Amino acid sequence: MVTSENERYQSKTIIISTGLKDVLPSIDNITDYYGSSLFHCPYCDGWELRDRPLVVIISDQVQGFHFIQTVYNWSKDLIVCTNGKTFQNSSQKNLLQNKGIKILENKIERFVGENGQMEKIIFENGESVLRKGGFVMPQLVQASDFGKQFGCEYNPLGGIAVDSFGRTNIQGVYAAGDASVINPAQLIIAAADGVRASAGVNTDLTQKDFLE
Ligand SMILES: Cc1cc2nc3c(=O)[nH]c(=O)nc-3n(C[C@H](O)[C@H](O)[C@H](O)COP(=O)(O)OP(=O)(O)OC[C@H]3O[C@@H](n4cnc5c(N)ncnc54)[C@H](O)[C@@H]3O)c2cc1C
């Protein structure tokens, strides 16, 4: 393996643990707020944002409907932004409206706030709404293409397909963490997955040495 700084490494096995990249909707200054008052995981950050006026920005209405319900569990002061898309499902729309959840379909232009703390959402049509944070559904993609370069198979969610010891379909190549788990992308699950892959590496190398 050669790094971008031209350092060369050789190893008997490799664990791909390069994680995921969150591809956020194209909204001007969204990265200033992502990770401070705008998050992707209600299980990770719902408690801290509880009872605040929140926004849920959805990109996919099927997954989005479940996402909205999860966030509603933390705050009843909720609006949904489809960011330029029409909310198609009329029965879901009715259910949300009956809970007092407004659906705003205009495209978001930018957020207003200080130090990553959201105060207002400005829409492209000039309207605005006061919000103190929220949740967004990013698209999760592999942070590196090492799996592809090695010829690894991927699971339907886009994670590197592994067995219960982190082995990919390519001998000597293992994967762990978000790169293989994908969903749920959680620190403790990624860490536990790393333990499984390292046990896989150790088992396979030990057996190989023993039988030689
Ligand atoms: C905003 C945000 C909030 C979160 N909050 C929580 C939370 O509250 N609780 C929780 O459990 N989880 C949370 N998560 C998820 C958690 O961060 C991940 O599940 C966890 O970090 C995954 O660990 P990992 O080691 O698999 O990948 P990562 O932590 O992503 O580590 C991958 C590493 O590989 C490196 N890398 C990538 N590509 C290359 C390359 N080509 N060459 C060299 N190095 C490379 C990266 O720089 C990085 O250091 C959050 C994630 C985000 C984005």
PDB file of C-alpha atoms and ligand atoms in Angstrom:
ATOM      1  CA  MET A   1       0.000   0.000   0.000  1.00  0.00           C
ATOM      2  CA  VAL A   2       1.247   3.511  -0.815  1.00  0.00           C
ATOM      3  CA  THR A   3      -0.018   6.560   1.091  1.00  0.00           C
ATOM      4  CA  SER A   4      -0.591  10.021  -0.400  1.00  0.00           C
ATOM      5  CA  GLU A   5       2.787  10.932   1.161  1.00  0.00           C
ATOM      6  CA  ASN A   6       4.443   8.076  -0.705  1.00  0.00           C
ATOM      7  CA  GLU A   7       4.977   5.934   2.397  1.00  0.00           C
ATOM      8  CA  ARG A   8       4.868   2.229   1.550  1.00  0.00           C
ATOM      9  CA  TYR A   9       3.388  -0.443   3.808  1.00  0.00           C
ATOM     10  CA  GLN A  10       3.100  -4.161   3.394  1.00  0.00           C
ATOM     11  CA  SER A  11       0.916  -6.406   5.528  1.00  0.00           C
ATOM     12  CA  LYS A  12      -0.462  -9.928   5.574  1.00  0.00           C
ATOM     13  CA  THR A  13      -4.007  -8.669   6.086  1.00  0.00           C
ATOM     14  CA  ILE A  14      -5.859  -5.387   5.969  1.00  0.00           C
ATOM     15  CA  ILE A  15      -8.933  -4.084   7.814  1.00  0.00           C
ATOM     16  CA  ILE A  16     -10.856  -1.410   5.920  1.00  0.00           C
ATOM     17  CA  SER A  17     -12.324   0.913   8.549  1.00  0.00           C
ATOM     18  CA  THR A  18     -12.503   4.194   6.690  1.00  0.00           C
ATOM     19  CA  GLY A  19     -16.094   4.912   7.734  1.00  0.00           C
ATOM     20  CA  LEU A  20     -18.723   6.918   5.898  1.00  0.00           C
ATOM     21  CA  LYS A  21     -19.144  10.366   4.456  1.00  0.00           C
ATOM     22  CA  ASP A  22     -22.400  12.217   5.116  1.00  0.00           C
ATOM     23  CA  VAL A  23     -23.601  13.815   1.900  1.00  0.00           C
ATOM     24  CA  LEU A  24     -25.843  16.662   3.052  1.00  0.00           C
ATOM     25  CA  PRO A  25     -28.557  18.383   1.021  1.00  0.00           C
ATOM     26  CA  SER A  26     -27.187  21.262  -0.989  1.00  0.00           C
ATOM     27  CA  ILE A  27     -28.080  24.168   1.327  1.00  0.00           C
ATOM     28  CA  ASP A  28     -25.710  27.123   1.431  1.00  0.00           C
ATOM     29  CA  ASN A  29     -24.318  27.080   4.986  1.00  0.00           C
ATOM     30  CA  ILE A  30     -25.602  23.718   6.261  1.00  0.00           C
ATOM     31  CA  THR A  31     -22.113  22.536   7.296  1.00  0.00           C
ATOM     32  CA  ASP A  32     -21.881  25.460   9.783  1.00  0.00           C
ATOM     33  CA  TYR A  33     -24.775  23.868  11.709  1.00  0.00           C
ATOM     34  CA  TYR A  34     -24.293  20.141  11.082  1.00  0.00           C
ATOM     35  CA  GLY A  35     -22.921  18.543  14.233  1.00  0.00           C
ATOM     36  CA  SER A  36     -23.771  21.591  16.424  1.00  0.00           C
ATOM     37  CA  SER A  37     -27.549  22.032  16.276  1.00  0.00           C
ATOM     38  CA  LEU A  38     -28.436  20.006  13.193  1.00  0.00           C
ATOM     39  CA  PHE A  39     -27.839  16.272  13.434  1.00  0.00           C
ATOM     40  CA  HIS A  40     -28.693  13.084  11.584  1.00  0.00           C
ATOM     41  CA  CYS A  41     -29.328  10.692  14.474  1.00  0.00           C
ATOM     42  CA  PRO A  42     -32.222  11.241  16.921  1.00  0.00           C
ATOM     43  CA  TYR A  43     -30.874   8.371  19.051  1.00  0.00           C
ATOM     44  CA  CYS A  44     -27.557  10.233  19.457  1.00  0.00           C
ATOM     45  CA  ASP A  45     -28.760  13.831  19.841  1.00  0.00           C
ATOM     46  CA  GLY A  46     -32.530  13.739  20.510  1.00  0.00           C
ATOM     47  CA  TRP A  47     -32.169  14.181  24.271  1.00  0.00           C
ATOM     48  CA  GLU A  48     -30.075  17.347  23.935  1.00  0.00           C
ATOM     49  CA  LEU A  49     -32.621  18.871  21.516  1.00  0.00           C
ATOM     50  CA  ARG A  50     -35.709  17.737  23.415  1.00  0.00           C
ATOM     51  CA  ASP A  51     -38.714  20.077  23.602  1.00  0.00           C
ATOM     52  CA  ARG A  52     -37.077  22.687  21.351  1.00  0.00           C
ATOM     53  CA  PRO A  53     -38.739  24.042  18.203  1.00  0.00           C
ATOM     54  CA  LEU A  54     -37.195  21.634  15.693  1.00  0.00           C
ATOM     55  CA  VAL A  55     -37.060  21.033  11.968  1.00  0.00           C
ATOM     56  CA  VAL A  56     -36.824  17.672  10.255  1.00  0.00           C
ATOM     57  CA  ILE A  57     -35.361  17.941   6.759  1.00  0.00           C
ATOM     58  CA  ILE A  58     -36.271  14.881   4.760  1.00  0.00           C
ATOM     59  CA  SER A  59     -35.056  13.713   1.389  1.00  0.00           C
ATOM     60  CA  ASP A  60     -36.862  10.385   1.141  1.00  0.00           C
ATOM     61  CA  GLN A  61     -40.511  10.231   2.149  1.00  0.00           C
ATOM     62  CA  VAL A  62     -40.605   6.508   2.955  1.00  0.00           C
ATOM     63  CA  GLN A  63     -37.694   6.632   5.416  1.00  0.00           C
ATOM     64  CA  GLY A  64     -38.583  10.210   6.243  1.00  0.00           C
ATOM     65  CA  PHE A  65     -41.940   9.315   7.748  1.00  0.00           C
ATOM     66  CA  HIS A  66     -40.284   7.001  10.294  1.00  0.00           C
ATOM     67  CA  PHE A  67     -37.602   9.628  10.942  1.00  0.00           C
ATOM     68  CA  ILE A  68     -40.255  12.284  11.684  1.00  0.00           C
ATOM     69  CA  GLN A  69     -41.998   9.994  14.196  1.00  0.00           C
ATOM     70  CA  THR A  70     -38.702   9.365  16.007  1.00  0.00           C
ATOM     71  CA  VAL A  71     -37.988  13.087  16.307  1.00  0.00           C
ATOM     72  CA  TYR A  72     -41.598  13.820  17.354  1.00  0.00           C
ATOM     73  CA  ASN A  73     -40.922  11.581  20.348  1.00  0.00           C
ATOM     74  CA  TRP A  74     -38.421  14.261  21.478  1.00  0.00           C
ATOM     75  CA  SER A  75     -40.279  17.447  20.531  1.00  0.00           C
ATOM     76  CA  LYS A  76     -43.895  18.135  19.657  1.00  0.00           C
ATOM     77  CA  ASP A  77     -42.904  21.540  18.240  1.00  0.00           C
ATOM     78  CA  LEU A  78     -41.922  20.168  14.895  1.00  0.00           C
ATOM     79  CA  ILE A  79     -41.966  21.216  11.255  1.00  0.00           C
ATOM     80  CA  VAL A  80     -41.006  19.089   8.282  1.00  0.00           C
ATOM     81  CA  CYS A  81     -39.088  20.548   5.344  1.00  0.00           C
ATOM     82  CA  THR A  82     -39.075  18.642   2.068  1.00  0.00           C
ATOM     83  CA  ASN A  83     -36.625  21.179   0.608  1.00  0.00           C
ATOM     84  CA  GLY A  84     -38.298  21.695  -2.730  1.00  0.00           C
ATOM     85  CA  LYS A  85     -40.052  18.335  -3.101  1.00  0.00           C
ATOM     86  CA  THR A  86     -43.788  17.735  -2.952  1.00  0.00           C
ATOM     87  CA  PHE A  87     -44.914  15.585  -0.035  1.00  0.00           C
ATOM     88  CA  GLN A  88     -46.715  12.900  -2.037  1.00  0.00           C
ATOM     89  CA  ASN A  89     -48.362  10.581   0.472  1.00  0.00           C
ATOM     90  CA  SER A  90     -51.689  12.184   1.413  1.00  0.00           C
ATOM     91  CA  SER A  91     -52.542   9.799   4.281  1.00  0.00           C
ATOM     92  CA  GLN A  92     -49.124  10.434   5.885  1.00  0.00           C
ATOM     93  CA  LYS A  93     -49.610  14.146   5.259  1.00  0.00           C
ATOM     94  CA  ASN A  94     -52.958  14.032   7.095  1.00  0.00           C
ATOM     95  CA  LEU A  95     -51.456  12.094   9.996  1.00  0.00           C
ATOM     96  CA  LEU A  96     -48.680  14.672  10.368  1.00  0.00           C
ATOM     97  CA  GLN A  97     -51.044  17.625  10.110  1.00  0.00           C
ATOM     98  CA  ASN A  98     -53.363  16.058  12.735  1.00  0.00           C
ATOM     99  CA  LYS A  99     -50.378  16.023  15.100  1.00  0.00           C
ATOM    100  CA  GLY A 100     -49.806  19.733  14.425  1.00  0.00           C
ATOM    101  CA  ILE A 101     -46.699  19.073  12.311  1.00  0.00           C
ATOM    102  CA  LYS A 102     -46.486  21.594   9.457  1.00  0.00           C
ATOM    103  CA  ILE A 103     -45.010  20.454   6.147  1.00  0.00           C
ATOM    104  CA  LEU A 104     -43.052  23.138   4.297  1.00  0.00           C
ATOM    105  CA  GLU A 105     -42.186  22.272   0.721  1.00  0.00           C
ATOM    106  CA  ASN A 106     -40.155  25.333  -0.270  1.00  0.00           C
ATOM    107  CA  LYS A 107     -36.452  25.055  -0.927  1.00  0.00           C
ATOM    108  CA  ILE A 108     -34.248  26.125   1.982  1.00  0.00           C
ATOM    109  CA  GLU A 109     -31.816  28.898   1.113  1.00  0.00           C
ATOM    110  CA  ARG A 110     -29.772  29.032   4.309  1.00  0.00           C
ATOM    111  CA  PHE A 111     -29.787  28.965   8.094  1.00  0.00           C
ATOM    112  CA  VAL A 112     -29.299  31.886  10.445  1.00  0.00           C
ATOM    113  CA  GLY A 113     -27.715  31.609  13.876  1.00  0.00           C
ATOM    114  CA  GLU A 114     -24.450  31.958  15.752  1.00  0.00           C
ATOM    115  CA  ASN A 115     -21.682  29.473  16.476  1.00  0.00           C
ATOM    116  CA  GLY A 116     -23.577  26.682  14.764  1.00  0.00           C
ATOM    117  CA  GLN A 117     -26.681  27.241  16.886  1.00  0.00           C
ATOM    118  CA  MET A 118     -29.648  27.529  14.544  1.00  0.00           C
ATOM    119  CA  GLU A 119     -32.136  30.315  15.109  1.00  0.00           C
ATOM    120  CA  LYS A 120     -33.934  30.686  11.804  1.00  0.00           C
ATOM    121  CA  ILE A 121     -34.429  28.969   8.456  1.00  0.00           C
ATOM    122  CA  ILE A 122     -34.654  31.187   5.377  1.00  0.00           C
ATOM    123  CA  PHE A 123     -36.419  29.762   2.316  1.00  0.00           C
ATOM    124  CA  GLU A 124     -35.689  30.656  -1.300  1.00  0.00           C
ATOM    125  CA  ASN A 125     -39.093  32.381  -1.605  1.00  0.00           C
ATOM    126  CA  GLY A 126     -38.046  34.809   1.145  1.00  0.00           C
ATOM    127  CA  GLU A 127     -40.156  33.246   3.911  1.00  0.00           C
ATOM    128  CA  SER A 128     -38.524  32.249   7.179  1.00  0.00           C
ATOM    129  CA  VAL A 129     -39.299  30.195  10.245  1.00  0.00           C
ATOM    130  CA  LEU A 130     -37.769  30.255  13.735  1.00  0.00           C
ATOM    131  CA  ARG A 131     -36.161  26.949  14.766  1.00  0.00           C
ATOM    132  CA  LYS A 132     -33.645  25.995  17.439  1.00  0.00           C
ATOM    133  CA  GLY A 133     -32.174  22.975  15.696  1.00  0.00           C
ATOM    134  CA  GLY A 134     -33.219  19.788  14.062  1.00  0.00           C
ATOM    135  CA  PHE A 135     -32.419  16.677  12.129  1.00  0.00           C
ATOM    136  CA  VAL A 136     -31.528  15.990   8.528  1.00  0.00           C
ATOM    137  CA  MET A 137     -31.235  12.780   6.529  1.00  0.00           C
ATOM    138  CA  PRO A 138     -27.859  12.751   4.812  1.00  0.00           C
ATOM    139  CA  GLN A 139     -26.967  10.205   2.184  1.00  0.00           C
ATOM    140  CA  LEU A 140     -24.361   7.905   3.700  1.00  0.00           C
ATOM    141  CA  VAL A 141     -21.603   6.918   1.295  1.00  0.00           C
ATOM    142  CA  GLN A 142     -18.300   5.120   1.748  1.00  0.00           C
ATOM    143  CA  ALA A 143     -15.513   7.544   2.691  1.00  0.00           C
ATOM    144  CA  SER A 144     -13.003   5.574   0.630  1.00  0.00           C
ATOM    145  CA  ASP A 145     -13.181   3.226  -2.324  1.00  0.00           C
ATOM    146  CA  PHE A 146     -10.627   0.764  -0.926  1.00  0.00           C
ATOM    147  CA  GLY A 147     -13.301  -1.955  -0.864  1.00  0.00           C
ATOM    148  CA  LYS A 148     -13.948  -1.474  -4.573  1.00  0.00           C
ATOM    149  CA  GLN A 149     -10.238  -1.415  -5.348  1.00  0.00           C
ATOM    150  CA  PHE A 150      -9.827  -4.794  -3.624  1.00  0.00           C
ATOM    151  CA  GLY A 151     -12.898  -6.228  -5.409  1.00  0.00           C
ATOM    152  CA  CYS A 152     -14.996  -6.568  -2.224  1.00  0.00           C
ATOM    153  CA  GLU A 153     -18.701  -7.286  -2.443  1.00  0.00           C
ATOM    154  CA  TYR A 154     -21.120  -4.777  -0.939  1.00  0.00           C
ATOM    155  CA  ASN A 155     -24.394  -5.373   0.906  1.00  0.00           C
ATOM    156  CA  PRO A 156     -27.670  -3.822  -0.328  1.00  0.00           C
ATOM    157  CA  LEU A 157     -27.206  -0.811   2.002  1.00  0.00           C
ATOM    158  CA  GLY A 158     -23.820   0.000   0.457  1.00  0.00           C
ATOM    159  CA  GLY A 159     -21.681  -1.434   3.286  1.00  0.00           C
ATOM    160  CA  ILE A 160     -18.766  -3.769   2.572  1.00  0.00           C
ATOM    161  CA  ALA A 161     -20.244  -7.276   2.928  1.00  0.00           C
ATOM    162  CA  VAL A 162     -18.564  -9.236   5.753  1.00  0.00           C
ATOM    163  CA  ASP A 163     -19.126 -12.407   7.750  1.00  0.00           C
ATOM    164  CA  SER A 164     -19.378 -12.380  11.544  1.00  0.00           C
ATOM    165  CA  PHE A 165     -15.566 -12.080  11.795  1.00  0.00           C
ATOM    166  CA  GLY A 166     -15.286  -9.117   9.446  1.00  0.00           C
ATOM    167  CA  ARG A 167     -14.034 -11.221   6.510  1.00  0.00           C
ATOM    168  CA  THR A 168     -14.881  -9.880   3.075  1.00  0.00           C
ATOM    169  CA  ASN A 169     -15.081 -12.084  -0.018  1.00  0.00           C
ATOM    170  CA  ILE A 170     -11.395 -11.297  -0.695  1.00  0.00           C
ATOM    171  CA  GLN A 171      -8.941 -13.383   1.313  1.00  0.00           C
ATOM    172  CA  GLY A 172      -6.891 -11.252   3.708  1.00  0.00           C
ATOM    173  CA  VAL A 173      -9.201  -8.244   3.409  1.00  0.00           C
ATOM    174  CA  TYR A 174     -11.470  -7.472   6.360  1.00  0.00           C
ATOM    175  CA  ALA A 175     -13.807  -4.569   7.032  1.00  0.00           C
ATOM    176  CA  ALA A 176     -15.130  -3.035  10.247  1.00  0.00           C
ATOM    177  CA  GLY A 177     -17.099  -0.115  11.620  1.00  0.00           C
ATOM    178  CA  ASP A 178     -19.420   2.115   9.642  1.00  0.00           C
ATOM    179  CA  ALA A 179     -17.730   1.003   6.386  1.00  0.00           C
ATOM    180  CA  SER A 180     -19.376  -2.392   6.788  1.00  0.00           C
ATOM    181  CA  VAL A 181     -22.177  -1.784   9.314  1.00  0.00           C
ATOM    182  CA  ILE A 182     -23.634   1.355   7.610  1.00  0.00           C
ATOM    183  CA  ASN A 183     -26.817   1.290   9.656  1.00  0.00           C
ATOM    184  CA  PRO A 184     -27.004   2.049  12.515  1.00  0.00           C
ATOM    185  CA  ALA A 185     -23.872   4.221  12.291  1.00  0.00           C
ATOM    186  CA  GLN A 186     -23.047   4.303  15.996  1.00  0.00           C
ATOM    187  CA  LEU A 187     -19.719   4.640  17.736  1.00  0.00           C
ATOM    188  CA  ILE A 188     -20.130   1.715  20.089  1.00  0.00           C
ATOM    189  CA  ILE A 189     -21.326  -0.592  17.303  1.00  0.00           C
ATOM    190  CA  ALA A 190     -18.396   0.450  15.107  1.00  0.00           C
ATOM    191  CA  ALA A 191     -15.988  -0.185  18.009  1.00  0.00           C
ATOM    192  CA  ALA A 192     -17.506  -3.603  18.723  1.00  0.00           C
ATOM    193  CA  ASP A 193     -17.318  -4.422  15.037  1.00  0.00           C
ATOM    194  CA  GLY A 194     -13.610  -3.587  15.125  1.00  0.00           C
ATOM    195  CA  VAL A 195     -13.147  -6.177  17.867  1.00  0.00           C
ATOM    196  CA  ARG A 196     -14.878  -8.810  15.727  1.00  0.00           C
ATOM    197  CA  ALA A 197     -12.720  -8.037  12.699  1.00  0.00           C
ATOM    198  CA  SER A 198      -9.524  -8.096  14.755  1.00  0.00           C
ATOM    199  CA  ALA A 199     -10.579 -11.494  16.166  1.00  0.00           C
ATOM    200  CA  GLY A 200     -11.114 -12.614  12.548  1.00  0.00           C
ATOM    201  CA  VAL A 201      -7.639 -11.457  11.546  1.00  0.00           C
ATOM    202  CA  ASN A 202      -6.066 -13.095  14.606  1.00  0.00           C
ATOM    203  CA  THR A 203      -7.954 -16.373  14.115  1.00  0.00           C
ATOM    204  CA  ASP A 204      -7.042 -16.633  10.445  1.00  0.00           C
ATOM    205  CA  LEU A 205      -3.345 -15.741  10.906  1.00  0.00           C
ATOM    206  CA  THR A 206      -2.998 -18.059  13.926  1.00  0.00           C
ATOM    207  CA  GLN A 207      -4.548 -20.970  12.045  1.00  0.00           C
ATOM    208  CA  LYS A 208      -2.437 -20.328   8.958  1.00  0.00           C
ATOM    209  CA  ASP A 209       0.784 -20.260  11.029  1.00  0.00           C
ATOM    210  CA  PHE A 210      -0.256 -23.392  12.941  1.00  0.00           C
ATOM    211  CA  LEU A 211      -0.944 -25.406   9.792  1.00  0.00           C
ATOM    212  CA  GLU A 212       2.192 -24.359   7.940  1.00  0.00           C
TER     213      GLU A 212
HETATM  214  C1  LIG B   1     -22.470  14.735  13.264  1.00  0.00           C
HETATM  215  C2  LIG B   1     -22.326  13.314  13.789  1.00  0.00           C
HETATM  216  C3  LIG B   1     -22.732  13.030  15.092  1.00  0.00           C
HETATM  217  C4  LIG B   1     -22.624  11.731  15.587  1.00  0.00           C
HETATM  218  N1  LIG B   1     -23.008  11.491  16.859  1.00  0.00           N
HETATM  219  C5  LIG B   1     -22.892  10.254  17.356  1.00  0.00           C
HETATM  220  C6  LIG B   1     -23.268   9.978  18.714  1.00  0.00           C
HETATM  221  O1  LIG B   1     -23.698  10.865  19.458  1.00  0.00           O
HETATM  222  N2  LIG B   1     -23.175   8.693  19.144  1.00  0.00           N
HETATM  223  C7  LIG B   1     -22.713   7.677  18.341  1.00  0.00           C
HETATM  224  O2  LIG B   1     -22.650   6.527  18.802  1.00  0.00           O
HETATM  225  N3  LIG B   1     -22.331   7.915  17.075  1.00  0.00           N
HETATM  226  C8  LIG B   1     -22.410   9.169  16.555  1.00  0.00           C
HETATM  227  N4  LIG B   1     -22.031   9.413  15.263  1.00  0.00           N
HETATM  228  C9  LIG B   1     -21.574   8.261  14.445  1.00  0.00           C
HETATM  229  C10 LIG B   1     -20.124   7.872  14.794  1.00  0.00           C
HETATM  230  O3  LIG B   1     -19.312   9.009  14.653  1.00  0.00           O
HETATM  231  C11 LIG B   1     -19.678   6.761  13.828  1.00  0.00           C
HETATM  232  O4  LIG B   1     -20.589   5.658  13.904  1.00  0.00           O
HETATM  233  C12 LIG B   1     -18.280   6.252  14.181  1.00  0.00           C
HETATM  234  O5  LIG B   1     -17.349   7.318  14.213  1.00  0.00           O
HETATM  235  C13 LIG B   1     -17.815   5.220  13.151  1.00  0.00           C
HETATM  236  O6  LIG B   1     -16.501   4.823  13.451  1.00  0.00           O
HETATM  237  P1  LIG B   1     -15.567   4.253  12.312  1.00  0.00           P
HETATM  238  O7  LIG B   1     -14.241   4.013  12.993  1.00  0.00           O
HETATM  239  O8  LIG B   1     -16.215   3.117  11.613  1.00  0.00           O
HETATM  240  O9  LIG B   1     -15.425   5.421  11.222  1.00  0.00           O
HETATM  241  P2  LIG B   1     -14.886   6.913  11.413  1.00  0.00           P
HETATM  242  O10 LIG B   1     -14.989   7.392  12.820  1.00  0.00           O
HETATM  243  O11 LIG B   1     -15.553   7.708  10.339  1.00  0.00           O
HETATM  244  O12 LIG B   1     -13.330   6.775  11.109  1.00  0.00           O
HETATM  245  C14 LIG B   1     -12.872   6.534   9.798  1.00  0.00           C
HETATM  246  C15 LIG B   1     -11.452   7.082   9.702  1.00  0.00           C
HETATM  247  O13 LIG B   1     -10.898   6.731   8.418  1.00  0.00           O
HETATM  248  C16 LIG B   1     -10.253   7.862   7.877  1.00  0.00           C
HETATM  249  N5  LIG B   1     -10.233   7.762   6.414  1.00  0.00           N
HETATM  250  C17 LIG B   1     -11.283   7.804   5.550  1.00  0.00           C
HETATM  251  N6  LIG B   1     -10.856   7.676   4.283  1.00  0.00           N
HETATM  252  C18 LIG B   1      -9.497   7.549   4.333  1.00  0.00           C
HETATM  253  C19 LIG B   1      -8.473   7.390   3.366  1.00  0.00           C
HETATM  254  N7  LIG B   1      -8.760   7.322   2.056  1.00  0.00           N
HETATM  255  N8  LIG B   1      -7.189   7.284   3.786  1.00  0.00           N
HETATM  256  C20 LIG B   1      -6.913   7.339   5.104  1.00  0.00           C
HETATM  257  N9  LIG B   1      -7.836   7.486   6.094  1.00  0.00           N
HETATM  258  C21 LIG B   1      -9.099   7.597   5.693  1.00  0.00           C
HETATM  259  C22 LIG B   1     -11.091   9.040   8.343  1.00  0.00           C
HETATM  260  O14 LIG B   1     -10.337  10.236   8.291  1.00  0.00           O
HETATM  261  C23 LIG B   1     -11.404   8.615   9.776  1.00  0.00           C
HETATM  262  O15 LIG B   1     -10.381   8.983  10.658  1.00  0.00           O
HETATM  263  C24 LIG B   1     -22.099  10.682  14.761  1.00  0.00           C
HETATM  264  C25 LIG B   1     -21.670  10.984  13.439  1.00  0.00           C
HETATM  265  C26 LIG B   1     -21.789  12.277  12.962  1.00  0.00           C
HETATM  266  C27 LIG B   1     -21.319  12.567  11.548  1.00  0.00           C
END
